[in-house]
């Protein structure tokens, strides 16, 4: 199950974006940028940026997430978002003993498919452990013959073994990561990945991340969500046809008044 934690963010992220906007649109000096920046004035600046489509000031606010319970398949998708920083648990250095995995909902819902999937995961685990053992034995002997002491040789042999044994592991295998994005990149990420046409796993991740962002910076993320929340659907003939439903779902309470 996906679990997302907002580990850190720019202190007063909306105020930082508002200060950057103030710098762009007024003669204020650097020392004056935060003077008189009340909550109301901050909100006004941030809302103005959204209205006119000026995105660069919001890049000064960044957010760091801890993410668990996602598949390596999701990892391949999220790292396509280039304006982000990623730290991912390595399968080269971490042994996948009884690896955990993600079961797609459609497979989970069909008993026969679920049983087949679980058998495949168990088989992958057996192959991984067998390959690791065979490779470790080979590398250990080579390192001992080269004069390495037993403890160091065993440690090095295991690392070398799992480096190749990991090739048998499935996309379903779970991973953990830390991800940092600035607010502009996050808003773009939400436009793409909160969409009903996004793959289910990354959509669930994006929805959790979006909720965490809106809790600490509601004005910065007031129109966050799929593209149809703040404009027309970009999917054309492939649209889900549920734009109004999505707007109502992502609308903040104050927007509904």
Short mmCIF file of C-alpha atoms in Angstrom, two decimals:
data_model
loop_
_atom_site.label_atom_id
_atom_site.label_comp_id
_atom_site.label_asym_id
_atom_site.label_seq_id
_atom_site.Cartn_x
_atom_site.Cartn_y
_atom_site.Cartn_z
CA UNK A 1 0.00 0.00 0.00
CA UNK A 2 1.33 3.42 -0.95
CA UNK A 3 2.35 5.60 1.97
CA UNK A 4 3.52 9.17 1.45
CA UNK A 5 5.00 11.50 4.07
CA UNK A 6 5.78 15.17 3.54
CA UNK A 7 9.22 15.17 5.16
CA UNK A 8 10.12 18.83 4.68
CA UNK A 9 9.26 21.92 2.71
CA UNK A 10 10.46 25.48 2.29
CA UNK A 11 9.50 27.43 5.43
CA UNK A 12 6.42 29.52 4.61
CA UNK A 13 6.39 28.36 0.98
CA UNK A 14 3.65 30.74 -0.09
CA UNK A 15 5.48 33.71 1.39
CA UNK A 16 8.62 32.79 -0.57
CA UNK A 17 6.66 32.66 -3.81
CA UNK A 18 4.94 35.94 -2.96
CA UNK A 19 8.29 37.59 -2.20
CA UNK A 20 9.63 36.47 -5.57
CA UNK A 21 6.54 37.88 -7.25
CA UNK A 22 6.93 41.16 -5.38
CA UNK A 23 10.50 41.41 -6.62
CA UNK A 24 9.29 41.00 -10.20
CA UNK A 25 6.50 43.57 -10.03
CA UNK A 26 7.67 46.28 -7.64
CA UNK A 27 10.77 48.41 -7.00
CA UNK A 28 11.25 46.80 -3.59
CA UNK A 29 14.83 45.94 -2.60
CA UNK A 30 15.86 42.49 -1.37
CA UNK A 31 15.75 43.62 2.27
CA UNK A 32 12.17 44.81 1.82
CA UNK A 33 10.67 41.78 0.13
CA UNK A 34 9.19 40.21 3.26
CA UNK A 35 8.18 43.48 4.95
CA UNK A 36 4.45 43.74 5.45
CA UNK A 37 3.89 40.37 3.80
CA UNK A 38 0.77 39.47 5.76
CA UNK A 39 -1.20 36.32 5.15
CA UNK A 40 -3.73 38.26 3.11
CA UNK A 41 -1.09 39.96 0.98
CA UNK A 42 0.75 36.69 0.47
CA UNK A 43 -2.44 35.00 -0.70
CA UNK A 44 -3.14 37.90 -3.06
CA UNK A 45 0.27 37.65 -4.70
CA UNK A 46 0.08 33.87 -5.07
CA UNK A 47 -3.45 33.96 -6.49
CA UNK A 48 -2.38 36.67 -8.93
CA UNK A 49 0.46 34.48 -10.19
CA UNK A 50 -1.99 31.68 -10.93
CA UNK A 51 -4.39 34.02 -12.71
CA UNK A 52 -1.76 35.45 -15.06
CA UNK A 53 0.15 32.19 -15.54
CA UNK A 54 3.45 33.48 -14.14
CA UNK A 55 5.02 30.27 -12.87
CA UNK A 56 8.69 31.00 -12.16
CA UNK A 57 8.21 32.64 -8.70
CA UNK A 58 6.66 29.46 -7.29
CA UNK A 59 9.85 27.53 -8.10
CA UNK A 60 11.34 29.04 -4.93
CA UNK A 61 9.15 26.75 -2.81
CA UNK A 62 10.21 23.10 -2.65
CA UNK A 63 8.72 20.00 -1.05
CA UNK A 64 10.39 16.71 -0.07
CA UNK A 65 8.39 13.49 0.21
CA UNK A 66 9.15 10.07 1.64
CA UNK A 67 7.40 7.39 -0.45
CA UNK A 68 6.95 3.70 0.43
CA UNK A 69 5.01 0.77 -0.93
CA UNK A 70 5.34 1.62 -4.62
CA UNK A 71 6.48 -0.66 -7.41
CA UNK A 72 9.58 -0.47 -9.56
CA UNK A 73 7.12 0.06 -12.40
CA UNK A 74 6.07 3.33 -10.79
CA UNK A 75 9.72 4.28 -10.34
CA UNK A 76 10.17 4.11 -14.12
CA UNK A 77 7.26 6.54 -14.55
CA UNK A 78 8.03 9.11 -11.86
CA UNK A 79 11.67 9.53 -12.87
CA UNK A 80 10.49 10.80 -16.25
CA UNK A 81 9.68 14.02 -14.40
CA UNK A 82 13.09 15.60 -14.84
CA UNK A 83 12.69 18.68 -12.65
CA UNK A 84 12.95 16.66 -9.47
CA UNK A 85 15.53 15.01 -7.22
CA UNK A 86 15.31 11.30 -6.41
CA UNK A 87 16.98 8.99 -3.89
CA UNK A 88 15.91 5.36 -4.32
CA UNK A 89 16.61 2.24 -2.28
CA UNK A 90 19.21 0.31 -4.27
CA UNK A 91 18.78 -3.32 -5.25
CA UNK A 92 22.56 -3.46 -5.70
CA UNK A 93 23.19 -2.86 -1.99
CA UNK A 94 19.97 -4.06 -0.33
CA UNK A 95 19.20 -7.79 -0.49
CA UNK A 96 15.60 -8.54 -1.47
CA UNK A 97 14.92 -11.26 1.13
CA UNK A 98 11.21 -12.08 0.86
CA UNK A 99 10.67 -9.01 -1.27
CA UNK A 100 7.36 -7.19 -0.98
CA UNK A 101 5.34 -6.46 -4.09
CA UNK A 102 2.37 -4.48 -5.40
CA UNK A 103 -0.67 -6.39 -6.65
CA UNK A 104 -2.62 -4.43 -9.31
CA UNK A 105 -6.29 -3.97 -8.28
CA UNK A 106 -7.62 -5.72 -11.41
CA UNK A 107 -5.53 -8.79 -10.58
CA UNK A 108 -6.48 -8.61 -6.89
CA UNK A 109 -10.17 -8.59 -7.82
CA UNK A 110 -10.01 -11.80 -9.87
CA UNK A 111 -9.25 -14.85 -7.66
CA UNK A 112 -7.74 -16.95 -10.44
CA UNK A 113 -5.55 -14.08 -11.63
CA UNK A 114 -4.49 -13.27 -8.07
CA UNK A 115 -3.48 -16.87 -7.42
CA UNK A 116 -1.43 -16.94 -10.64
CA UNK A 117 0.23 -13.64 -9.73
CA UNK A 118 1.18 -14.82 -6.24
CA UNK A 119 2.66 -18.03 -7.64
CA UNK A 120 4.77 -15.95 -10.01
CA UNK A 121 6.04 -13.78 -7.14
CA UNK A 122 6.95 -16.84 -5.08
CA UNK A 123 8.75 -18.36 -8.06
CA UNK A 124 10.67 -15.13 -8.66
CA UNK A 125 11.74 -15.12 -5.02
CA UNK A 126 13.04 -18.70 -5.30
CA UNK A 127 14.96 -17.89 -8.46
CA UNK A 128 16.42 -14.75 -6.88
CA UNK A 129 17.60 -16.62 -3.79
CA UNK A 130 19.05 -19.48 -5.86
CA UNK A 131 20.90 -17.13 -8.21
CA UNK A 132 22.23 -15.16 -5.26
CA UNK A 133 23.50 -18.32 -3.58
CA UNK A 134 25.18 -19.65 -6.76
CA UNK A 135 26.84 -16.35 -7.59
CA UNK A 136 27.91 -15.71 -4.01
CA UNK A 137 29.60 -19.10 -3.79
CA UNK A 138 31.49 -18.43 -7.02
CA UNK A 139 32.60 -14.92 -6.08
CA UNK A 140 33.52 -15.94 -2.53
CA UNK A 141 35.92 -18.61 -3.72
CA UNK A 142 37.50 -16.21 -6.22
CA UNK A 143 38.09 -13.59 -3.54
CA UNK A 144 39.46 -16.11 -1.04
CA UNK A 145 41.84 -17.44 -3.70
CA UNK A 146 42.96 -13.84 -4.29
CA UNK A 147 43.95 -13.57 -0.61
CA UNK A 148 41.01 -11.61 0.80
CA UNK A 149 40.05 -12.43 4.40
CA UNK A 150 36.85 -14.44 5.00
CA UNK A 151 34.66 -11.66 6.37
CA UNK A 152 35.55 -9.09 3.72
CA UNK A 153 35.30 -11.71 0.98
CA UNK A 154 31.82 -12.80 2.08
CA UNK A 155 30.59 -9.20 2.19
CA UNK A 156 32.00 -8.37 -1.25
CA UNK A 157 30.76 -11.65 -2.74
CA UNK A 158 27.20 -11.03 -1.58
CA UNK A 159 27.14 -7.51 -3.00
CA UNK A 160 28.45 -8.75 -6.34
CA UNK A 161 25.94 -11.60 -6.34
CA UNK A 162 22.81 -9.52 -5.72
CA UNK A 163 23.95 -7.00 -8.31
CA UNK A 164 23.28 -9.60 -10.99
CA UNK A 165 20.56 -11.64 -9.26
CA UNK A 166 18.31 -8.55 -9.14
CA UNK A 167 17.74 -8.91 -12.91
CA UNK A 168 15.19 -11.63 -12.10
CA UNK A 169 13.11 -9.36 -9.86
CA UNK A 170 9.71 -8.23 -11.20
CA UNK A 171 8.38 -4.73 -11.82
CA UNK A 172 5.92 -5.44 -9.00
CA UNK A 173 8.77 -5.46 -6.45
CA UNK A 174 8.33 -2.54 -4.05
CA UNK A 175 10.80 0.23 -3.45
CA UNK A 176 11.23 3.29 -1.24
CA UNK A 177 12.32 6.74 -2.30
CA UNK A 178 12.69 10.37 -1.38
CA UNK A 179 11.51 12.88 -3.96
CA UNK A 180 12.00 16.65 -3.96
CA UNK A 181 10.21 18.96 -6.38
CA UNK A 182 9.56 22.66 -6.49
CA UNK A 183 5.97 23.88 -6.54
CA UNK A 184 5.94 24.55 -10.28
CA UNK A 185 7.12 21.02 -11.06
CA UNK A 186 4.60 19.60 -8.60
CA UNK A 187 1.71 21.47 -10.20
CA UNK A 188 2.79 20.09 -13.59
CA UNK A 189 3.12 16.59 -12.07
CA UNK A 190 -0.42 16.84 -10.64
CA UNK A 191 -1.84 18.02 -13.97
CA UNK A 192 -0.54 14.87 -15.63
CA UNK A 193 -0.72 12.25 -12.92
CA UNK A 194 -3.96 13.12 -11.09
CA UNK A 195 -5.76 12.66 -14.42
CA UNK A 196 -8.15 9.72 -14.66
CA UNK A 197 -6.17 8.51 -17.67
CA UNK A 198 -2.96 8.23 -15.66
CA UNK A 199 -1.91 4.73 -14.61
CA UNK A 200 -3.67 3.80 -11.36
CA UNK A 201 -0.61 3.51 -9.11
CA UNK A 202 1.03 6.82 -9.97
CA UNK A 203 -2.40 8.49 -9.87
CA UNK A 204 -2.88 7.30 -6.28
CA UNK A 205 0.60 8.59 -5.41
CA UNK A 206 -0.09 11.98 -7.02
CA UNK A 207 -3.41 12.31 -5.18
CA UNK A 208 -1.73 11.72 -1.81
CA UNK A 209 1.07 14.17 -2.61
CA UNK A 210 -1.42 16.79 -3.79
CA UNK A 211 -3.44 16.54 -0.57
CA UNK A 212 -0.29 16.99 1.53
CA UNK A 213 0.77 20.06 -0.48
CA UNK A 214 -2.63 21.69 -0.27
CA UNK A 215 -2.68 21.23 3.50
CA UNK A 216 0.43 23.41 3.95
CA UNK A 217 0.09 25.75 0.94
CA UNK A 218 -3.59 26.01 -0.08
CA UNK A 219 -3.18 29.11 -2.24
CA UNK A 220 -0.11 27.77 -3.99
CA UNK A 221 -2.02 24.59 -4.89
CA UNK A 222 -5.59 25.95 -5.07
CA UNK A 223 -5.99 24.80 -8.69
CA UNK A 224 -3.79 21.74 -8.34
CA UNK A 225 -5.03 18.48 -9.76
CA UNK A 226 -5.69 17.17 -13.26
CA UNK A 227 -5.53 19.66 -16.12
CA UNK A 228 -9.32 19.85 -16.38
CA UNK A 229 -9.54 21.44 -12.91
CA UNK A 230 -8.09 24.75 -14.10
CA UNK A 231 -8.85 24.55 -17.82
CA UNK A 232 -10.06 22.31 -20.61
CA UNK A 233 -9.22 18.63 -20.85
CA UNK A 234 -6.12 18.13 -23.05
CA UNK A 235 -6.89 14.47 -23.81
CA UNK A 236 -9.15 15.15 -26.81
CA UNK A 237 -10.96 12.03 -28.02
CA UNK A 238 -9.34 10.06 -25.20
CA UNK A 239 -10.92 12.22 -22.47
CA UNK A 240 -12.65 10.41 -19.61
CA UNK A 241 -15.55 12.86 -19.96
CA UNK A 242 -15.66 13.55 -16.21
CA UNK A 243 -14.20 17.07 -16.09
CA UNK A 244 -16.99 18.56 -13.99
CA UNK A 245 -16.76 15.72 -11.48
CA UNK A 246 -13.02 16.26 -11.16
CA UNK A 247 -13.42 20.03 -10.69
CA UNK A 248 -15.88 19.44 -7.86
CA UNK A 249 -13.60 16.82 -6.31
CA UNK A 250 -10.53 19.07 -6.28
CA UNK A 251 -12.31 22.31 -5.40
CA UNK A 252 -11.21 23.73 -2.05
CA UNK A 253 -14.04 24.70 0.39
CA UNK A 254 -13.49 28.43 -0.08
CA UNK A 255 -13.72 28.03 -3.84
CA UNK A 256 -17.13 26.48 -3.55
CA UNK A 257 -18.63 29.45 -1.77
#
